[in-house]
XYZ file of C-alpha atoms in Angstrom:
781
model
C -20.430 -10.105 77.943
C -20.673 -13.598 76.545
C -17.544 -15.693 76.947
C -18.859 -18.953 78.322
C -21.685 -21.418 77.789
C -24.433 -22.635 80.058
C -26.229 -25.987 80.053
C -29.996 -25.864 79.871
C -32.675 -28.420 80.732
C -36.185 -26.990 80.376
C -38.034 -30.296 80.548
C -38.139 -31.595 84.106
C -41.306 -32.885 85.774
C -42.385 -32.967 89.406
C -45.050 -34.616 91.477
C -47.515 -32.058 90.081
C -47.613 -34.175 86.903
C -48.880 -37.198 88.784
C -52.417 -36.989 87.421
C -51.025 -37.853 83.960
C -48.877 -40.741 85.113
C -49.987 -44.309 85.700
C -49.400 -46.039 89.063
C -48.110 -49.481 89.991
C -49.966 -52.090 92.061
C -49.072 -50.240 95.228
C -50.430 -46.976 93.875
C -46.948 -45.508 93.444
C -46.098 -43.178 90.597
C -42.716 -42.372 88.963
C -43.070 -38.778 90.204
C -43.949 -39.506 93.813
C -40.517 -38.519 95.127
C -40.101 -35.562 92.779
C -41.231 -32.862 95.159
C -39.855 -30.065 97.325
C -38.741 -32.568 99.971
C -36.360 -34.133 97.451
C -34.952 -31.035 95.773
C -31.509 -31.866 97.102
C -31.667 -35.113 95.105
C -32.536 -33.232 91.930
C -29.835 -30.615 92.441
C -27.191 -33.298 93.012
C -28.132 -34.853 89.689
C -28.119 -31.484 87.968
C -24.713 -30.565 89.414
C -23.269 -33.907 88.362
C -23.984 -32.953 84.779
C -23.223 -29.247 85.120
C -26.746 -27.992 84.409
C -27.038 -24.216 84.897
C -30.571 -23.239 83.870
C -33.709 -25.308 84.467
C -37.469 -25.207 84.289
C -39.955 -27.487 86.059
C -42.464 -27.982 83.241
C -45.273 -30.139 84.572
C -48.136 -31.444 82.468
C -50.765 -28.673 82.516
C -49.847 -27.804 86.105
C -47.847 -25.096 87.867
C -46.610 -25.583 91.447
C -45.834 -22.134 92.926
C -44.638 -23.602 96.211
C -42.170 -25.868 94.465
C -40.768 -22.957 92.447
C -40.420 -20.932 95.648
C -38.415 -23.733 97.222
C -36.250 -24.059 94.105
C -35.410 -20.342 94.080
C -34.719 -20.328 97.805
C -32.191 -23.128 97.369
C -30.466 -21.330 94.504
C -30.420 -18.019 96.400
C -28.947 -19.687 99.506
C -26.097 -21.184 97.490
C -27.401 -24.749 97.723
C -28.299 -24.991 94.046
C -24.965 -26.448 93.021
C -24.318 -25.644 89.364
C -27.859 -24.323 88.850
C -27.910 -20.539 88.568
C -31.588 -19.952 87.760
C -34.971 -21.594 87.249
C -37.508 -20.205 84.793
C -41.266 -20.754 85.236
C -42.728 -23.146 82.686
C -45.584 -25.512 81.857
C -45.916 -28.403 79.407
C -49.320 -27.983 77.742
C -51.383 -30.541 75.847
C -52.744 -28.543 72.915
C -55.179 -29.599 70.210
C -54.265 -27.385 67.257
C -56.632 -29.049 64.807
C -59.776 -31.193 65.378
C -59.423 -34.910 64.698
C -55.652 -34.674 65.187
C -53.678 -35.828 68.234
C -52.630 -33.134 70.648
C -49.107 -31.730 70.716
C -46.977 -31.105 73.751
C -45.932 -27.455 73.936
C -43.591 -26.184 76.632
C -44.260 -22.579 77.631
C -41.488 -20.645 79.382
C -42.645 -17.370 80.971
C -40.913 -14.048 81.537
C -41.617 -13.521 85.238
C -39.814 -11.437 87.799
C -36.564 -12.772 89.200
C -36.394 -13.899 92.838
C -33.294 -11.863 93.652
C -34.748 -8.639 92.248
C -38.069 -8.394 94.078
C -39.597 -11.268 96.065
C -43.022 -9.660 96.293
C -43.178 -9.108 92.565
C -41.979 -12.661 92.068
C -44.804 -13.953 94.236
C -47.362 -11.926 92.305
C -46.119 -13.093 88.894
C -45.885 -16.775 89.836
C -49.286 -16.810 91.547
C -50.801 -15.291 88.437
C -49.445 -18.189 86.388
C -50.720 -20.719 88.936
C -54.192 -19.130 89.086
C -54.543 -19.157 85.293
C -53.916 -22.895 85.326
C -56.185 -23.554 88.316
C -59.013 -21.675 86.633
C -58.666 -23.872 83.544
C -57.545 -27.093 85.186
C -57.586 -30.383 83.272
C -58.504 -33.430 85.357
C -58.686 -36.093 82.679
C -55.234 -37.574 81.941
C -56.191 -37.560 78.246
C -57.545 -34.040 78.406
C -56.191 -31.214 76.269
C -56.742 -27.553 75.542
C -57.954 -26.352 72.221
C -55.715 -23.790 70.569
C -58.089 -20.972 71.495
C -58.246 -22.172 75.144
C -54.461 -22.393 75.236
C -54.118 -18.847 73.905
C -56.696 -17.604 76.406
C -54.617 -19.009 79.266
C -51.489 -17.294 77.917
C -53.420 -14.051 77.665
C -54.679 -14.397 81.226
C -51.114 -14.892 82.475
C -50.135 -11.767 80.513
C -46.404 -12.467 80.324
C -44.055 -12.776 77.398
C -43.701 -16.438 76.675
C -41.450 -18.749 74.680
C -43.240 -21.698 73.063
C -41.287 -24.906 72.455
C -43.145 -27.665 70.598
C -42.244 -31.328 70.724
C -41.175 -32.695 67.331
C -40.056 -36.300 67.156
C -39.887 -36.613 63.358
C -39.517 -34.530 60.211
C -41.780 -31.484 59.977
C -42.969 -32.770 56.608
C -43.567 -36.351 57.723
C -47.107 -37.754 57.315
C -46.543 -40.359 60.024
C -48.556 -39.880 63.207
C -46.292 -39.431 66.207
C -47.833 -38.777 69.577
C -47.193 -35.306 70.989
C -45.401 -34.037 67.830
C -46.410 -30.719 66.310
C -46.481 -32.082 62.750
C -49.041 -34.727 63.775
C -51.197 -32.184 65.592
C -51.740 -29.807 62.662
C -51.407 -29.510 58.921
C -49.963 -26.041 59.463
C -46.852 -27.054 61.417
C -44.490 -25.467 58.892
C -46.338 -22.153 59.025
C -46.435 -22.136 62.830
C -42.649 -22.436 62.791
C -42.043 -20.112 59.857
C -44.125 -17.286 61.331
C -42.641 -17.693 64.826
C -45.767 -18.849 66.630
C -43.522 -21.656 67.796
C -40.110 -20.396 68.924
C -38.241 -23.699 69.098
C -38.604 -27.413 68.440
C -37.716 -30.037 71.023
C -36.092 -33.199 69.691
C -35.429 -36.499 71.434
C -32.322 -37.796 69.614
C -29.436 -36.594 67.472
C -31.011 -38.310 64.480
C -34.219 -36.293 64.860
C -32.167 -33.141 65.417
C -30.365 -33.692 62.113
C -33.681 -34.235 60.314
C -35.148 -31.049 61.791
C -32.068 -28.980 60.938
C -32.352 -30.170 57.348
C -36.060 -29.261 57.298
C -35.380 -25.786 58.663
C -32.612 -25.203 56.129
C -34.974 -26.184 53.326
C -37.624 -23.815 54.696
C -34.942 -21.112 55.098
C -36.146 -20.588 58.665
C -33.815 -19.793 61.554
C -35.551 -21.688 64.364
C -33.772 -23.343 67.253
C -33.853 -26.995 68.138
C -33.515 -27.846 71.802
C -33.457 -30.950 73.952
C -34.426 -31.686 77.564
C -34.261 -34.697 79.857
C -38.036 -35.173 80.354
C -36.976 -36.468 83.763
C -39.860 -37.607 85.995
C -37.933 -39.430 88.708
C -35.365 -37.023 90.129
C -33.249 -39.695 91.752
C -32.728 -41.186 88.262
C -31.767 -37.877 86.612
C -31.220 -37.472 83.686
C -33.252 -40.599 82.861
C -37.019 -40.419 82.455
C -37.433 -42.829 85.369
C -35.468 -45.616 87.005
C -36.406 -48.191 84.402
C -35.715 -46.004 81.367
C -32.576 -45.840 79.278
C -30.481 -42.697 79.513
C -30.853 -40.503 76.445
C -27.821 -39.666 74.333
C -28.789 -35.986 74.660
C -30.654 -34.470 77.562
C -29.487 -30.845 77.755
C -28.665 -28.035 75.371
C -25.563 -25.876 75.513
C -26.123 -22.201 74.820
C -24.065 -19.033 75.143
C -26.350 -16.768 77.167
C -27.049 -15.384 80.592
C -29.266 -17.720 82.660
C -32.360 -15.526 82.299
C -35.531 -15.468 80.239
C -34.013 -12.734 78.092
C -30.813 -14.739 77.697
C -32.802 -17.828 76.662
C -34.809 -15.752 74.213
C -31.614 -14.316 72.725
C -30.241 -17.810 72.250
C -33.421 -19.172 70.673
C -33.630 -16.245 68.250
C -30.012 -16.645 67.148
C -29.218 -20.367 67.208
C -26.210 -20.068 64.899
C -24.372 -17.779 67.291
C -25.638 -19.121 70.620
C -25.980 -22.919 70.391
C -23.029 -25.319 70.608
C -20.409 -22.628 70.153
C -16.711 -23.584 70.103
C -14.436 -22.323 72.845
C -13.035 -18.875 72.150
C -9.298 -18.832 71.483
C -6.860 -17.248 73.898
C -4.800 -14.833 71.819
C -2.201 -12.413 73.068
C -3.089 -10.067 70.198
C -6.556 -9.425 71.646
C -7.385 -6.332 73.682
C -9.190 -7.636 76.762
C -10.153 -4.361 78.457
C -9.657 -0.633 78.782
C -10.457 1.861 81.532
C -12.488 5.075 81.510
C -12.407 7.350 84.546
C -11.129 4.483 86.648
C -13.846 2.040 85.497
C -12.601 -1.103 83.761
C -14.519 -2.005 80.604
C -14.117 -5.617 79.492
C -13.918 -6.570 75.834
C -14.999 -9.914 74.417
C -12.692 -12.107 72.316
C -15.666 -12.268 69.938
C -17.656 -9.342 68.523
C -17.719 -6.013 70.367
C -20.015 -3.208 69.184
C -19.357 0.348 70.325
C -22.477 2.506 70.125
C -23.452 6.001 71.125
C -24.752 9.258 69.788
C -22.708 11.445 67.460
C -19.905 13.124 69.358
C -19.801 10.475 72.076
C -16.194 9.619 71.180
C -16.665 6.263 69.457
C -14.164 6.808 66.636
C -11.755 8.490 69.018
C -11.870 5.413 71.227
C -10.822 3.248 68.272
C -7.908 5.583 67.592
C -6.797 5.196 71.209
C -7.010 1.415 70.907
C -4.818 1.508 67.817
C -2.188 4.034 68.898
C -2.676 4.592 72.597
C -3.532 8.177 71.645
C 0.130 9.055 71.066
C -0.266 9.699 67.347
C -3.827 10.957 67.476
C -5.271 14.354 66.721
C -5.530 16.956 69.477
C -9.248 16.362 70.204
C -8.572 12.647 70.712
C -5.710 13.377 73.107
C -7.876 15.832 75.044
C -10.731 13.318 75.353
C -8.286 10.718 76.562
C -6.690 13.020 79.097
C -9.952 14.468 80.431
C -11.461 10.996 80.958
C -8.354 9.116 82.078
C -8.790 6.600 79.276
C -6.104 3.945 79.468
C -5.340 1.120 77.059
C -3.226 -1.692 78.541
C -1.788 -2.265 75.062
C -2.094 -0.831 71.568
C -3.333 -2.865 68.646
C -1.165 -1.262 65.965
C 2.269 -2.420 64.896
C 1.529 -5.821 63.397
C 0.100 -7.401 60.284
C -2.314 -9.417 62.445
C -4.438 -6.324 63.238
C -6.577 -4.806 60.495
C -7.967 -1.319 61.084
C -10.540 0.173 58.739
C -11.240 3.802 59.555
C -14.501 5.488 58.677
C -14.690 6.174 54.923
C -11.361 4.391 54.410
C -12.827 1.866 51.992
C -14.636 4.636 50.135
C -11.403 6.579 49.687
C -9.621 3.482 48.408
C -12.450 2.766 45.991
C -12.426 6.215 44.409
C -8.698 6.894 44.541
C -7.309 3.483 43.693
C -10.233 1.840 41.933
C -10.406 -0.905 44.545
C -10.220 -1.665 48.262
C -7.660 -4.439 48.165
C -3.907 -3.985 48.107
C -2.352 -4.016 44.648
C -0.181 -6.961 45.693
C -3.329 -9.131 45.670
C -3.634 -8.685 41.918
C -1.233 -10.645 39.679
C 1.023 -9.197 37.003
C -0.007 -9.693 33.361
C 2.536 -10.913 30.795
C 2.082 -8.593 27.812
C 5.081 -9.876 25.848
C 2.960 -11.854 23.377
C 0.775 -8.840 22.668
C 3.775 -6.550 22.223
C 5.497 -9.055 19.932
C 2.412 -9.584 17.796
C 1.627 -5.879 17.615
C 5.139 -4.935 16.572
C 5.314 -7.781 14.062
C 2.047 -6.616 12.516
C 3.323 -3.049 12.466
C 6.545 -4.094 10.751
C 4.662 -6.081 8.124
C 2.285 -3.204 7.361
C 5.203 -0.788 7.103
C 7.014 -3.244 4.854
C 3.991 -3.611 2.604
C 3.539 0.162 2.323
C 7.239 0.637 1.541
C 7.070 -2.137 -1.076
C 4.080 -0.474 -2.725
C 5.851 2.895 -2.733
C 8.982 1.275 -4.141
C 7.051 -0.539 -6.865
C 5.311 2.653 -7.950
C 8.593 4.597 -7.842
C 10.385 1.947 -9.926
C 7.536 1.795 -12.435
C 7.548 5.586 -12.793
C 11.323 5.599 -13.123
C 11.260 2.943 -15.823
C 8.629 4.890 -17.738
C 10.628 8.129 -17.645
C 14.198 6.835 -18.001
C 15.676 6.477 -21.539
C 18.729 7.080 -23.712
C 19.495 7.275 -27.440
C 22.043 4.784 -28.780
C 25.005 6.610 -30.209
C 27.720 4.271 -31.541
C 30.273 7.108 -31.715
C 30.016 7.428 -27.912
C 30.361 3.740 -27.125
C 34.168 3.878 -27.356
C 36.070 4.259 -24.111
C 37.871 7.338 -22.817
C 41.514 7.699 -21.912
C 40.559 7.821 -18.275
C 37.687 5.314 -18.071
C 34.620 6.310 -15.982
C 33.369 3.548 -13.700
C 29.583 3.350 -13.488
C 27.800 1.782 -10.495
C 24.116 0.967 -10.246
C 21.854 2.899 -7.918
C 21.638 1.143 -4.586
C 24.831 -0.758 -5.256
C 25.726 -0.503 -1.543
C 22.330 -1.701 -0.349
C 22.346 -5.379 0.596
C 19.200 -6.719 2.236
C 19.681 -8.867 5.322
C 16.381 -10.689 6.066
C 18.292 -13.117 8.301
C 18.917 -10.598 11.090
C 15.318 -10.431 12.366
C 14.920 -14.210 12.139
C 18.122 -14.730 14.070
C 16.938 -12.359 16.787
C 13.673 -14.292 17.203
C 15.461 -17.647 17.373
C 17.937 -16.353 19.948
C 15.062 -14.907 22.056
C 13.423 -18.329 22.024
C 16.721 -19.890 23.087
C 17.018 -17.467 25.996
C 13.512 -18.405 27.190
C 14.165 -22.153 26.911
C 17.553 -21.925 28.603
C 15.955 -19.988 31.497
C 13.266 -22.668 31.699
C 15.910 -25.395 31.748
C 17.660 -23.666 34.628
C 14.464 -23.187 36.683
C 14.980 -26.436 38.575
C 11.439 -27.580 37.777
C 12.396 -30.502 35.549
C 13.856 -33.663 37.054
C 17.187 -34.812 35.661
C 15.983 -38.099 34.215
C 12.547 -36.884 33.096
C 11.283 -37.027 29.524
C 10.277 -33.372 29.784
C 13.860 -32.310 30.448
C 15.120 -34.496 27.608
C 12.563 -33.001 25.204
C 13.489 -29.498 26.325
C 17.169 -30.199 25.698
C 16.311 -31.585 22.253
C 14.427 -28.378 21.418
C 17.347 -26.246 22.615
C 19.822 -28.275 20.560
C 17.638 -27.970 17.438
C 17.298 -24.209 17.880
C 21.067 -23.885 18.402
C 21.672 -25.548 15.039
C 19.126 -23.295 13.354
C 20.720 -20.275 15.022
C 24.148 -21.249 13.689
C 22.850 -21.593 10.117
C 20.954 -18.295 10.141
C 23.849 -16.534 11.894
C 26.165 -17.642 9.090
C 23.776 -16.232 6.494
C 23.437 -12.971 8.375
C 27.211 -12.608 8.747
C 27.673 -13.260 5.018
C 25.125 -10.565 4.141
C 26.856 -8.160 6.535
C 30.268 -8.829 4.940
C 28.896 -8.346 1.425
C 27.346 -5.057 2.529
C 30.623 -3.917 4.058
C 32.561 -4.891 0.933
C 30.175 -3.111 -1.381
C 30.314 0.015 0.745
C 34.143 -0.014 0.475
C 34.003 -0.523 -3.307
C 31.385 2.226 -3.695
C 33.554 4.635 -1.767
C 36.585 3.793 -3.917
C 34.622 4.260 -7.147
C 33.288 7.645 -5.967
C 36.790 8.806 -5.082
C 38.200 7.594 -8.403
C 35.477 9.238 -10.512
C 36.012 12.491 -8.627
C 39.782 12.343 -9.210
C 39.542 11.976 -13.033
C 37.034 14.748 -13.597
C 39.719 17.536 -13.936
C 41.637 15.400 -16.448
C 38.724 14.713 -18.807
C 38.358 16.411 -22.167
C 35.076 17.700 -23.468
C 34.699 14.551 -25.554
C 35.454 12.392 -22.509
C 32.783 14.179 -20.481
C 30.243 13.639 -23.325
C 31.034 9.919 -23.349
C 30.798 9.745 -19.553
C 27.363 11.404 -19.567
C 26.250 8.964 -22.285
C 27.419 5.998 -20.182
C 25.623 7.397 -17.119
C 22.275 7.576 -18.980
C 22.810 4.112 -20.371
C 23.514 2.738 -16.859
C 20.409 4.466 -15.519
C 18.223 2.596 -18.034
C 19.920 -0.687 -17.237
C 19.524 -0.039 -13.472
C 15.824 0.724 -13.903
C 15.206 -2.476 -15.822
C 17.191 -4.603 -13.370
C 15.564 -3.051 -10.271
C 12.096 -3.516 -11.760
C 12.855 -7.125 -12.609
C 14.334 -7.743 -9.150
C 11.315 -6.116 -7.485
C 8.919 -8.200 -9.546
C 10.653 -11.362 -8.405
C 10.263 -10.568 -4.693
C 7.480 -12.450 -2.891
C 4.594 -10.270 -1.704
C 4.767 -8.937 1.861
C 2.434 -10.949 4.103
C 0.592 -8.992 6.765
C 1.218 -10.743 10.079
C -2.139 -11.190 11.873
C -2.501 -10.182 15.513
C -3.781 -13.485 16.819
C -3.562 -13.929 20.573
C -4.319 -17.124 22.505
C -7.415 -17.370 24.658
C -6.879 -15.674 27.999
C -4.082 -13.429 26.768
C -3.919 -10.171 28.683
C -5.597 -11.658 31.775
C -4.121 -13.153 34.927
C -5.895 -14.537 38.002
C -4.751 -15.025 41.583
C -7.051 -17.422 43.521
C -7.268 -16.585 47.226
C -9.761 -17.744 49.882
C -12.520 -18.601 47.448
C -12.060 -15.480 45.330
C -10.062 -14.716 42.211
C -8.182 -11.447 41.979
C -8.120 -10.625 38.293
C -5.850 -8.267 36.368
C -6.834 -7.695 32.776
C -5.299 -5.496 30.075
C -7.496 -3.411 27.780
C -6.631 -5.564 24.752
C -7.758 -8.783 26.448
C -11.335 -8.497 25.217
C -10.504 -6.864 21.858
C -10.633 -9.298 18.953
C -9.973 -6.543 16.394
C -6.781 -4.953 17.688
C -5.433 -3.936 14.256
C -8.717 -2.399 13.236
C -8.875 -0.494 16.541
C -5.353 0.866 16.075
C -6.055 2.166 12.555
C -9.462 3.607 13.442
C -8.100 5.458 16.476
C -4.820 6.719 14.988
C -4.974 7.208 11.217
C -6.398 10.200 9.398
C -9.715 9.993 7.599
C -9.610 7.898 4.374
C -6.852 5.711 5.820
C -8.590 4.081 8.809
C -8.812 0.558 7.409
C -6.032 -1.821 6.422
C -7.423 -1.973 2.908
C -7.063 1.811 2.566
C -3.528 1.796 3.962
C -2.394 -0.926 1.563
C -3.569 1.180 -1.398
C -0.940 3.841 -0.594
C 1.668 4.100 -3.378
C 3.595 7.251 -2.603
C 5.479 8.914 0.185
C 3.162 11.908 -0.082
C 0.120 9.683 0.584
C 1.595 7.956 3.616
C 2.741 11.304 4.997
C -0.829 12.565 4.625
C -2.276 9.401 6.205
C -0.381 9.679 9.508
C -1.198 12.622 11.812
C 1.651 14.986 12.565
C 1.392 14.751 16.316
C 5.151 14.696 16.564
C 8.100 15.570 14.385
C 9.785 13.120 12.069
C 9.087 11.271 8.866
C 6.166 8.939 8.461
C 8.014 5.886 9.763
C 9.001 7.630 13.002
C 5.464 8.896 13.520
C 4.011 5.447 12.770
C 6.369 3.781 15.274
C 5.440 6.377 17.897
C 1.723 5.681 17.375
C 2.326 1.952 17.728
C 4.210 2.333 21.009
C 1.588 4.698 22.432
C -1.158 2.275 21.400
C 0.663 -0.607 23.078
C 0.964 1.459 26.243
C -2.741 2.331 26.206
C -3.842 -1.242 25.536
C -1.715 -2.528 28.415
C -3.514 -0.355 30.965
C -4.854 -2.627 33.674
C -8.330 -3.140 35.012
C -8.594 -5.029 38.287
C -11.618 -6.791 39.665
C -12.654 -9.774 41.729
C -14.546 -12.945 40.840
C -16.530 -15.071 43.235
C -16.774 -18.859 43.339
C -19.135 -18.891 40.368
C -16.604 -16.938 38.271
C -19.046 -14.052 38.308
C -17.537 -10.604 38.652
C -18.311 -9.102 42.060
C -17.885 -5.722 43.664
C -18.913 -3.459 40.796
C -20.299 -0.780 43.121
C -18.904 0.755 46.291
C -21.341 -1.170 48.494
C -20.772 -4.477 46.706
C -17.009 -4.160 46.904
C -17.267 -3.308 50.600
C -19.212 -6.527 51.131
C -16.646 -8.466 49.122
C -13.854 -6.948 51.208
C -15.488 -7.991 54.483
C -16.299 -11.446 53.132
C -12.690 -11.969 52.068
C -11.407 -10.883 55.483
C -13.834 -13.209 57.257
C -12.263 -16.420 55.997
C -9.706 -18.255 58.072
C -6.111 -18.070 56.953
C -6.188 -14.323 56.484
C -3.519 -13.873 59.145
C -5.745 -11.336 60.901
C -6.349 -11.778 64.631
C -8.057 -8.473 65.441
C -10.434 -6.682 63.093
C -11.222 -3.042 64.015
C -13.843 -1.318 61.834
C -15.476 2.089 62.016
C -19.022 2.003 60.608
C -18.846 -1.017 58.291
C -22.488 -0.472 57.317
C -21.655 2.594 55.188
C -22.957 2.265 51.603
C -24.496 -1.156 52.325
C -28.275 -1.569 52.285
C -30.135 -2.943 55.311
C -31.159 -5.972 53.282
C -27.543 -6.816 52.512
C -26.459 -6.111 56.061
C -29.013 -8.675 57.246
C -28.402 -11.265 54.548
C -24.640 -11.023 54.080
C -22.606 -8.686 56.270
C -23.876 -10.204 59.526
C -22.855 -13.631 58.268
C -19.328 -12.443 57.496
C -18.826 -11.037 60.988
C -20.349 -14.161 62.544
C -17.707 -16.179 60.717
C -15.007 -13.918 62.151
C -16.170 -14.273 65.757
C -14.912 -17.855 65.928
C -11.217 -17.021 65.711
C -10.904 -13.228 65.535
C -11.626 -10.395 67.908
C -13.917 -7.894 66.198
C -14.279 -4.343 67.511
C -16.672 -2.210 65.522
C -18.227 1.216 65.816
C -21.690 1.240 64.298
C -24.887 3.230 63.969
C -26.760 0.221 62.564
C -28.933 -1.617 65.088
C -28.865 -4.598 62.717
C -25.139 -5.033 63.382
C -25.827 -5.049 67.103
C -29.168 -6.800 67.590
C -29.387 -9.077 64.560
C -25.630 -9.618 64.671
C -26.102 -10.854 68.227
C -22.833 -9.267 69.315
C -21.072 -10.716 72.327
C -20.492 -7.356 73.954
C -22.059 -3.905 73.597
C -20.100 -0.844 74.738
C -22.488 2.087 75.185
C -20.800 5.491 75.287
C -22.208 8.761 76.518
C -20.284 12.016 76.726
C -21.725 15.047 78.454
C -19.719 18.228 79.032
C -16.615 16.356 77.965
C -17.078 13.562 80.515
C -17.493 10.042 79.178
C -19.542 7.307 80.819
C -19.625 3.681 79.708
C -22.035 0.783 80.046
C -21.145 -2.610 78.638
C -22.408 -6.164 78.497
C -24.174 -8.651 76.290
C -27.554 -7.856 74.782
C -29.528 -9.464 77.604
C -27.483 -7.855 80.347
C -29.113 -5.110 82.447
C -30.582 -2.287 80.376
C -28.335 -2.776 77.315
C -31.348 -3.278 75.045
C -32.850 -0.065 76.396
C -29.612 1.773 75.567
C -29.739 0.410 72.025
C -33.344 1.485 71.689
C -32.597 5.005 72.916
C -29.269 5.668 71.197
C -29.685 4.044 67.784
C -32.075 5.058 65.012
C -34.244 2.044 64.283
C -33.051 0.327 67.452
C -36.527 -0.216 68.862
C -37.781 -1.774 65.621
C -34.730 -4.053 65.354
C -35.243 -5.274 68.914
C -38.939 -5.947 68.330
C -38.228 -7.913 65.150
C -35.504 -9.929 66.826
C -37.308 -10.647 70.072
C -40.862 -11.165 68.889
C -42.503 -13.771 71.095
C -46.091 -14.734 71.871
C -47.335 -11.502 73.389
C -45.404 -8.245 73.398
C -41.751 -7.898 72.408
C -39.272 -7.865 75.273
């Protein structure tokens, strides 16, 4: 498991490099005292700076005896901070004729001293013999690329190649020993992993190289070493040299060839990593059959074949098994699985069960909680829709009234008879039709003004506006103006109401009086009364027609909504959670309403406004419910409003582009959102996050999201995807096996023990993922 860093210096020289170094007048060289007799001097310098992994990389030489002495010191506990030494050589290589040679450090995968001394001897002697058989004597000598590759082939070990690069990869300047000066194909050698890492000499050069690699979209490591020749001056090159600002690299890896290879193939997760936080929410271990299994505060991947108990283990972590299904409880009991704490019970732990996101997607239309999406204010739409509806109804009623009045005027008449003009003993009182009806157009206007006042008064009381601000003064001015308007309109409305009430009282009195005199009338009186009634009917028809003709036409109120109406956005962690009503992208709301609700021949506003009779309007509106045409119309309007206010919810990315249209895309968006800091999540537990996500997107996106999480969150995932284990470069792999109900566990980082072998055996595609990740010069590890 990876929880701490090691310091690495792979560029240290010894006396074996003497043939390349110049001597002083006394024949002394800067490497004369850098030999096995002075290893204690070197190790004191290394311990002073906390160096943990080294390599003695001499110029085109390999001193087996020196390496034996180094390993003996480390094994005896006299190595100080140094935990391991890897075999290496610094080669002079001519990659292209007529170009200066480059320095290339080769680090070999040889047997470890503590595992098998005899095998160690065999491997190291094979390296030494390959060099002796192709020994350079001339200090300016170099190997051609083919000679260099032949030596590597003769050694027959996996090897990491680190090329010196003291300037930009694209620079045309000639710098001695730099890869870019040695060949025109430097970029390709890096891009296609011939060269595994680039060695820089200063932070400035490191920054330049990192920029180059980002431009090339190549994930290649940059590394630094001391290039120390005089051990007593470590970490300086020699006693007279200045100390470099950087002379070691910090990586998160085991101090082995495999650990180094893991670090070089995943620089973003292994180099210069911040300290992991100590968080009481994290689960640091569990036990299976009495064996304690450690968990990393970073990314933990639980792998195993189907039925091994991976998902059940997550359930135990979350609930302690107390609320689990019977098979989970049995597995826990049979294997004495103990969790020192449970992860459930707090908002800082997020648990995504297998298929949980899929269920949310299909059942709820999205994976995020509804509280993430803002409410939409539909009041403007409702107001505009109802105002339009009222105006259309008013226009239709006006047209029906006009036609009715015109027909009435054409069919109403009386013959003037002077002998019937005289009054009766009991006079009959005639009243015009609609005498009681008094229109009150002020009522609706007053309601709108008072609604506006309520809104402004609520705004004034919000506490947003400062007491002496111009905004508050302007708001008070608007309120005062509306109050005055309200008073004027209220007076008009009250007057209309009183006139209506008075007329109703008079009408009732007239009806009662006319009824009371009927028994007292003579035949002649009744003839005169009938004559007066016909005469009044003609007068009423003329007056009503004249009054109707003087009314202004009914204006159809347009449904014009401001830009953005029906949509609301909630920005959060680089995303926008968007709620949008159906009407938000409909610029022809009225046309849609008529087309969807009216009967054929009446599905445009023009057709509706041609209606001139009650029979026509009754035929125009479907009889989906009981009631007259107005009731059915109002019902259609309210149902339409309800339908148009149905919400769609989606997410926008930084570019304002809609994301997460498919199940896989929304899953990626969900994980990306959770990966950002500030989510309030400390522990992220996921069962098979790769579901419905392509391998390409796992590699390009999902791995990046989890890598972001590892800095401040504990991630525990169950996965069948080798990409999320190998390419993800997880900090800890928990390998489960269950046979006959008994569970066994192996755990550790990728380079630990036979973890890679477990991945290869238990995961489909595991072997291929490992080969792609760990491809070096020679065979894959």
